[in-house]
XYZ file of N, CA and C in Angstrom:
498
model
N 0.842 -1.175 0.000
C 0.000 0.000 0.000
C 0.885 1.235 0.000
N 0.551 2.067 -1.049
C 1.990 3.220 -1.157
C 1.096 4.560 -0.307
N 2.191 4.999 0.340
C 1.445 5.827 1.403
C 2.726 7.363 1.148
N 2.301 8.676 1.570
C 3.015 9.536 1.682
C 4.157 9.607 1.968
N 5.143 10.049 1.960
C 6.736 9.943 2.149
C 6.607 10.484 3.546
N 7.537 9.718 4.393
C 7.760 9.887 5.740
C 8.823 10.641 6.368
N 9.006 12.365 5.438
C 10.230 12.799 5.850
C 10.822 12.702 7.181
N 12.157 12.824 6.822
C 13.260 12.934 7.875
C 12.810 14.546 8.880
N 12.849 14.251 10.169
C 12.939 15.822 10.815
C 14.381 16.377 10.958
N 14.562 17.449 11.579
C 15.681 17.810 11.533
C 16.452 17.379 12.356
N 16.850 16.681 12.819
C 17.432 15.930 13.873
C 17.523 14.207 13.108
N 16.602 13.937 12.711
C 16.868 12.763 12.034
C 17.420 12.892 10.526
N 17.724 14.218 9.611
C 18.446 14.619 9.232
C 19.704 14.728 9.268
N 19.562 15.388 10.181
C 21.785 15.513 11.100
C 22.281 14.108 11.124
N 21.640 12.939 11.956
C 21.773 12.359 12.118
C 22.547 11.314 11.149
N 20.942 11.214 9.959
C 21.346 10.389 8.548
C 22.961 11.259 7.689
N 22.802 12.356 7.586
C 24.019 12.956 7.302
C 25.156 12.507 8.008
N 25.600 12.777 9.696
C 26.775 12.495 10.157
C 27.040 10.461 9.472
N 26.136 9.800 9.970
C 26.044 8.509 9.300
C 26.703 7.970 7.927
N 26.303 9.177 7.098
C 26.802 8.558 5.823
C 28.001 9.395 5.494
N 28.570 10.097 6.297
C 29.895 10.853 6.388
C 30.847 10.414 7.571
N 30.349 9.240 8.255
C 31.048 8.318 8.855
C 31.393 7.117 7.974
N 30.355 6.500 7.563
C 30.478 5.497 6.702
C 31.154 5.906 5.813
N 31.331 6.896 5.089
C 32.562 7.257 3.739
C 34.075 7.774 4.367
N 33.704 8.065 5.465
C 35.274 8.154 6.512
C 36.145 6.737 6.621
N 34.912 5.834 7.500
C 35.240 4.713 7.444
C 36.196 3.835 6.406
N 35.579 3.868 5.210
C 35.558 3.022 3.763
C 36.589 4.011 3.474
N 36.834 5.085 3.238
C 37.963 5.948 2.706
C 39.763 5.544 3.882
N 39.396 5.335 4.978
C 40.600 5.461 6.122
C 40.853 3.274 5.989
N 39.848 2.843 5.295
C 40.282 1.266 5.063
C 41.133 1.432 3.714
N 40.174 1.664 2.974
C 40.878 1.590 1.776
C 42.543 2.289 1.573
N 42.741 3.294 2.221
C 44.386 3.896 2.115
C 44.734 3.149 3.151
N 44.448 2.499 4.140
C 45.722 1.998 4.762
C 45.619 0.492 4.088
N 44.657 -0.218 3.576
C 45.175 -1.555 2.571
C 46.557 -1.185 1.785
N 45.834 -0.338 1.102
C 46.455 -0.032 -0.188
C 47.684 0.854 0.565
N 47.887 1.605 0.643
C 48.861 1.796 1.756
C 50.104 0.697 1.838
N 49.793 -0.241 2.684
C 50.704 -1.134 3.051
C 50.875 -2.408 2.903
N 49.933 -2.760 1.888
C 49.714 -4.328 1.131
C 49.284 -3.537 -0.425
N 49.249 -2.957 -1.129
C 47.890 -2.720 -2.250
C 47.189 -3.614 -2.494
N 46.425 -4.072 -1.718
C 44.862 -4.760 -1.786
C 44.007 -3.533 -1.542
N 42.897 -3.875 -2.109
C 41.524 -3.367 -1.983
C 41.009 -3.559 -0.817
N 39.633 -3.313 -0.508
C 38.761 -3.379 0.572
C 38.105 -4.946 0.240
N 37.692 -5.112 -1.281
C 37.058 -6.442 -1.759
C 37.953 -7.284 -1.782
N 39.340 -7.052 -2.296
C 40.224 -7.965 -2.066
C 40.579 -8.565 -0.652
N 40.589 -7.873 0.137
C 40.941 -8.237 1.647
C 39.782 -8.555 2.309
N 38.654 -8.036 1.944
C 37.503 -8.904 2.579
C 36.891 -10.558 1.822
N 37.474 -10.494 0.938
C 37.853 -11.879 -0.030
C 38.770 -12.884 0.833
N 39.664 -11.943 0.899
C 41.168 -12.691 1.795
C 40.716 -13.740 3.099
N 39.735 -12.663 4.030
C 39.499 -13.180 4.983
C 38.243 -14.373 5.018
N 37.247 -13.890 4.750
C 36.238 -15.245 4.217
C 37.268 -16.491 3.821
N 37.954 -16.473 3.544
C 38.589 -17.876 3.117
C 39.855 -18.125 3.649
N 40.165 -17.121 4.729
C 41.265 -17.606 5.049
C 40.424 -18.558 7.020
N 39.361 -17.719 6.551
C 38.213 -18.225 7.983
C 37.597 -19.733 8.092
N 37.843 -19.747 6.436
C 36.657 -21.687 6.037
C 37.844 -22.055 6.440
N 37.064 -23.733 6.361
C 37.820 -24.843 6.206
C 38.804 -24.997 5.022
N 39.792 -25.297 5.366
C 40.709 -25.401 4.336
C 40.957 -24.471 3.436
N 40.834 -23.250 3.928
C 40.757 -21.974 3.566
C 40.734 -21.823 1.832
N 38.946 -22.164 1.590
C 38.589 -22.563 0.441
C 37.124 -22.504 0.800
N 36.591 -22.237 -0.518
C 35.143 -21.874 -0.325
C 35.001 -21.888 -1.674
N 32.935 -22.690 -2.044
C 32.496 -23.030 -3.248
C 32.821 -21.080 -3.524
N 31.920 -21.055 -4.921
C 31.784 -19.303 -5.066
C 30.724 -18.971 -4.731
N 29.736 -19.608 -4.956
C 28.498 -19.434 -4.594
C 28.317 -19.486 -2.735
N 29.029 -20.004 -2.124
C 28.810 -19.698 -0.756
C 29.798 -18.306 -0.313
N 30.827 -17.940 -1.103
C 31.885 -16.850 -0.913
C 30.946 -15.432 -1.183
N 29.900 -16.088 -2.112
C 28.870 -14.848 -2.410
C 27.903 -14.348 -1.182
N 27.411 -15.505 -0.687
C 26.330 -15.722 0.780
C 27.409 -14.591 1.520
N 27.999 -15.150 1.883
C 29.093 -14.713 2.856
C 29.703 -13.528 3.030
N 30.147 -12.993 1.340
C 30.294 -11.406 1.377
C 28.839 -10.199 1.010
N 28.102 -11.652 0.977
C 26.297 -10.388 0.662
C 26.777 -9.876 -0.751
N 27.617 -10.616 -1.740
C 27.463 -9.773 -3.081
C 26.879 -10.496 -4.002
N 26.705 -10.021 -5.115
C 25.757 -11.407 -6.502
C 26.965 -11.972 -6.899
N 26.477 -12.797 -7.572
C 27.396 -13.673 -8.259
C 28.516 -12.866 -9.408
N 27.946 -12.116 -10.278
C 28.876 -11.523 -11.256
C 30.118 -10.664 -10.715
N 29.689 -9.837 -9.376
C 30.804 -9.013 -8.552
C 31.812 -10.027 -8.263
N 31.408 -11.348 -7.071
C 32.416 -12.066 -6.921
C 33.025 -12.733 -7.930
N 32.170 -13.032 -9.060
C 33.475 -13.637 -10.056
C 34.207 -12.803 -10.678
N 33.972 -11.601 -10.809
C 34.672 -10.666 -11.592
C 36.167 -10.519 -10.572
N 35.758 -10.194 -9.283
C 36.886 -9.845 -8.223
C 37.389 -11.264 -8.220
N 36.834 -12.815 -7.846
C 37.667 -13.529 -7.862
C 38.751 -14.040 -8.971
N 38.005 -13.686 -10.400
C 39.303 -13.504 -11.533
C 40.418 -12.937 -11.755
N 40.078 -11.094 -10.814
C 41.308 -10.301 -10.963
C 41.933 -10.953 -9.852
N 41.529 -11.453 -8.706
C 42.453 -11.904 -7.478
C 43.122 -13.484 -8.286
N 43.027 -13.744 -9.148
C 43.496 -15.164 -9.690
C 44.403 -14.537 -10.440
N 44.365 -13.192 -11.069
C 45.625 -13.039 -12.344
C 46.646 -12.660 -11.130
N 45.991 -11.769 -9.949
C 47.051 -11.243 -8.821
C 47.591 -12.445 -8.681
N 47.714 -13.824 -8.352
C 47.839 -14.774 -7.424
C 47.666 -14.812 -6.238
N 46.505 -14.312 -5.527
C 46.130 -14.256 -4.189
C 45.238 -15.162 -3.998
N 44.118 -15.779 -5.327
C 43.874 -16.991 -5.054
C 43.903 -17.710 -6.567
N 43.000 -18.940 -6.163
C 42.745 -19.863 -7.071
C 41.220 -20.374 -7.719
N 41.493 -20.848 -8.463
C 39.602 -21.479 -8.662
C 39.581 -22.437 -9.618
N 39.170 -23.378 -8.783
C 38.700 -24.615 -9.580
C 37.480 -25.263 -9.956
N 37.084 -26.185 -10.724
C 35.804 -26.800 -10.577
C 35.637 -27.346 -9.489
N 34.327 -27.586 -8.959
C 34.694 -28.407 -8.152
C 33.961 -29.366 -8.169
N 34.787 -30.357 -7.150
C 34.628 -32.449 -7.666
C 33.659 -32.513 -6.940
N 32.693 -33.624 -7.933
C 31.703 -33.474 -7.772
C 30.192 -32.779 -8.296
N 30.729 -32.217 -8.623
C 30.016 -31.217 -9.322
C 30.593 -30.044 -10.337
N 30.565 -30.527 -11.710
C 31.492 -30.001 -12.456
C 30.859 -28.348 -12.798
N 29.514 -27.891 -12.427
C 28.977 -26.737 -12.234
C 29.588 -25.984 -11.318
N 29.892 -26.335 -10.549
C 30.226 -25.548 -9.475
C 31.672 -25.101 -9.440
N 31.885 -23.995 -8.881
C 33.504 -22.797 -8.898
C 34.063 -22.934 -7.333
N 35.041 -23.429 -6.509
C 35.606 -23.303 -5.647
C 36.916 -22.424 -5.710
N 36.765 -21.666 -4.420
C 37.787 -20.346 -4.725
C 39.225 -20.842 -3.256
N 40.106 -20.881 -3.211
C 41.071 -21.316 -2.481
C 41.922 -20.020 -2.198
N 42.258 -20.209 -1.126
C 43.490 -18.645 -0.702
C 44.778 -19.561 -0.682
N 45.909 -18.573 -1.894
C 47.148 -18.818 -1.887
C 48.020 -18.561 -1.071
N 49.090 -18.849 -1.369
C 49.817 -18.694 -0.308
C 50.132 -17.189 -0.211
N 50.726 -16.843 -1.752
C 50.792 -15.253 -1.610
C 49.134 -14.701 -1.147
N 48.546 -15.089 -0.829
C 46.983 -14.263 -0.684
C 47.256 -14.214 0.506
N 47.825 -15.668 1.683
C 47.717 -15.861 2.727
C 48.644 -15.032 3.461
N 50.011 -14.536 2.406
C 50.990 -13.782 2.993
C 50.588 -12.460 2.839
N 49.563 -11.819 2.107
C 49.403 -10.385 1.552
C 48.274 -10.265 3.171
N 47.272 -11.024 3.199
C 46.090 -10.630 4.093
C 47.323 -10.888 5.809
N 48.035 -11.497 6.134
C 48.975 -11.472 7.279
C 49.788 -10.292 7.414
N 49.704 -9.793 6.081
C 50.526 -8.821 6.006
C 49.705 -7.134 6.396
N 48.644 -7.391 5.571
C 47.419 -6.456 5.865
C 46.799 -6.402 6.993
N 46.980 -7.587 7.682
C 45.711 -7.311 8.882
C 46.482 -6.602 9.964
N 47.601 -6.073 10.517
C 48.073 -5.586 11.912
C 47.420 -3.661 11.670
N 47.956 -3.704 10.683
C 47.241 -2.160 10.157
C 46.033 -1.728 10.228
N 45.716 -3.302 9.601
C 43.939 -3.126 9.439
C 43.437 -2.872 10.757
N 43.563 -3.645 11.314
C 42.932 -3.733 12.852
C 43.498 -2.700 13.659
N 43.978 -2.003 13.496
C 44.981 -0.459 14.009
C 44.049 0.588 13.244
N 43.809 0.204 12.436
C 42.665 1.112 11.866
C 40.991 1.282 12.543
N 40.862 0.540 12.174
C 39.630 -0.368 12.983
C 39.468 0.408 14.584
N 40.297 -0.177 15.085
C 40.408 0.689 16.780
C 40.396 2.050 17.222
N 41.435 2.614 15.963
C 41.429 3.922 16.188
C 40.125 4.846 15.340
N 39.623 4.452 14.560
C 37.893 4.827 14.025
C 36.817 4.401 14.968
N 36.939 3.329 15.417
C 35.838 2.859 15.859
C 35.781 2.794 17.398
N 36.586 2.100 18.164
C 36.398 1.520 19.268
C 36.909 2.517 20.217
N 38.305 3.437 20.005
C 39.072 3.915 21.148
C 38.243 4.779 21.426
N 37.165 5.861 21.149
C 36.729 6.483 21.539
C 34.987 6.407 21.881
N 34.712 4.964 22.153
C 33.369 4.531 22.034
C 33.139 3.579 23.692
N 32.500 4.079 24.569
C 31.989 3.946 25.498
C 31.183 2.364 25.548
N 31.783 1.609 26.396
C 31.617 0.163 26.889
C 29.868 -0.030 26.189
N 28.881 1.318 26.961
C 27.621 1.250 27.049
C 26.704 0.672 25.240
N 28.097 2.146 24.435
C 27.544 2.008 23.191
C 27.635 1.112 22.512
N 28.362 -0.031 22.758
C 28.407 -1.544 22.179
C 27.129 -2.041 22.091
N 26.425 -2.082 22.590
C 25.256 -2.823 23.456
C 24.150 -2.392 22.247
N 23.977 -0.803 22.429
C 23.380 -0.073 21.593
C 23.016 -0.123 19.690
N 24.174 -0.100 19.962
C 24.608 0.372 18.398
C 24.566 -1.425 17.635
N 24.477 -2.784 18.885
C 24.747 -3.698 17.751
C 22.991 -4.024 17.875
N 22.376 -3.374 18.869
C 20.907 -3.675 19.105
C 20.587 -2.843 17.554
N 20.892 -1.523 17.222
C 20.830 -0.985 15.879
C 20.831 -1.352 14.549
N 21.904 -2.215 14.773
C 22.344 -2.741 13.423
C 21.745 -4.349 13.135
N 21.669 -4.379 14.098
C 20.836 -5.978 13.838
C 19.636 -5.656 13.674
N 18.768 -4.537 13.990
C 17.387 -4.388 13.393
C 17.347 -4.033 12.161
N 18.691 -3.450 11.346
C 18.818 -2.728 10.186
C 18.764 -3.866 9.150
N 19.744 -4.951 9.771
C 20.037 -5.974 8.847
C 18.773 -6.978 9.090
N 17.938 -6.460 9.650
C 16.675 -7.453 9.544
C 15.739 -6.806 9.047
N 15.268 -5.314 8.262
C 14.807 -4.943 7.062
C 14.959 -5.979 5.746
N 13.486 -5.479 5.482
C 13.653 -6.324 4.209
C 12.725 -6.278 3.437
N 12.131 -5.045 3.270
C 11.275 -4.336 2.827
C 11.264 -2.845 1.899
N 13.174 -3.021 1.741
C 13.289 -1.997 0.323
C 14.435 -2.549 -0.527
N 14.397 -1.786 -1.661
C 15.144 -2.692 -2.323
C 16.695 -2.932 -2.007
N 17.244 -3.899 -3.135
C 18.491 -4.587 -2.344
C 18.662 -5.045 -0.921
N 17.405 -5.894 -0.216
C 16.939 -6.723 0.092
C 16.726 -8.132 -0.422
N 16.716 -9.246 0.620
C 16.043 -10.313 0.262
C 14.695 -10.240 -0.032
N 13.836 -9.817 0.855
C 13.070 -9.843 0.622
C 12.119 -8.847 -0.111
N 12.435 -8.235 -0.723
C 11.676 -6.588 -1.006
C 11.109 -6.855 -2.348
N 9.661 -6.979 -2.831
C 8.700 -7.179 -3.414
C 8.686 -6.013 -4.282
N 8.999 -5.110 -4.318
C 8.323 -4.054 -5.436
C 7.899 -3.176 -5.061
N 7.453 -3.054 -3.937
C 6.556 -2.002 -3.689
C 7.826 -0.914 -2.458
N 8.233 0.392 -3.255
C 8.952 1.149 -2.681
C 8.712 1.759 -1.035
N 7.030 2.615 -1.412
C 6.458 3.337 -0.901
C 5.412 2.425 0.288
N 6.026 1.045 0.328
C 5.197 0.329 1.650
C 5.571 0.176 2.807
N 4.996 0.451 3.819
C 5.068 0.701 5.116
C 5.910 -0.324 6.178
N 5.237 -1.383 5.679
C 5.412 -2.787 6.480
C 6.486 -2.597 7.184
């Protein structure tokens, strides 16, 4: 049922603004220190880790997709350029000659070891050093209601209808 637009007030304004000028702080202060001190990407190193996390630090593609929340054409496109890099690999896989399994190399395994002390130095000093025990609590009560939308698009579940309430 499409119903009137539910503007933002001014305060929930400020708000959505500081938000998405955190989030591009964020993504801007990852991306230069990857690239920085490994040149990997943000997709590349969040590639890195998904598979350096599985079993046998290897994953079908189709579950590497589940896993990073992207479609299929993004991850194969990124897992091809990470195959000419040699950071990983991809094979058929046995068993099922449909199916793409993606493996972390060794240079992948040495680039993301190499990336992560920074990374996570990053990470702390954006996020955590200046964030109050309380706001943990808060902010993941936030985000877990966010990621349980599913009622606009680029959603699982989001039907078509923009302007519905639900």
């Amino acid at each position: 049922m499409a119903t009137d637009a539910r503007w933002l007030n001014e305060e929930e304004q400020d708000l959505w603004r500081a938000m998405l000028a955190t989030t591009r702080k964020i993504n801007r202060a990852m991306d230069e220190t990857l690239q920085a001190g490994t040149d990997l990407s943000t997709s590349e190193f969040s590639v890195l880790v998904s598979l350096s996390e599985s079993e046998d630090c290897e994953m079908r593609l189709r579950d590497l997709c589940t896993d990073l929340d992207w479609d299929r054409s993004r991850t194969s496109h990124q897992i091809t350029r990470m195959e000419r890099r040699g950071l990983v690999e991809k094979r058929k896989s046995p068993g099922d000659g449909r199916g793409v399994v993606v493996s972390l190399t060794e240079e992948g395994m040495r680039r993301l070891e190499q990336a992560a002390p920074a990374h996570v130095e990053s990470v702390r000093r954006l996020v955590f050093d200046h964030m109050h025990p309380e706001d943990v609590e808060h902010l993941r009560r936030w985000m877990d209601g966010v990621a349980q939308v599913n009622n606009v698009p680029g959603t699982a579940g989001f039907n078509g209808a923009v302007n519905a309430k639900a």
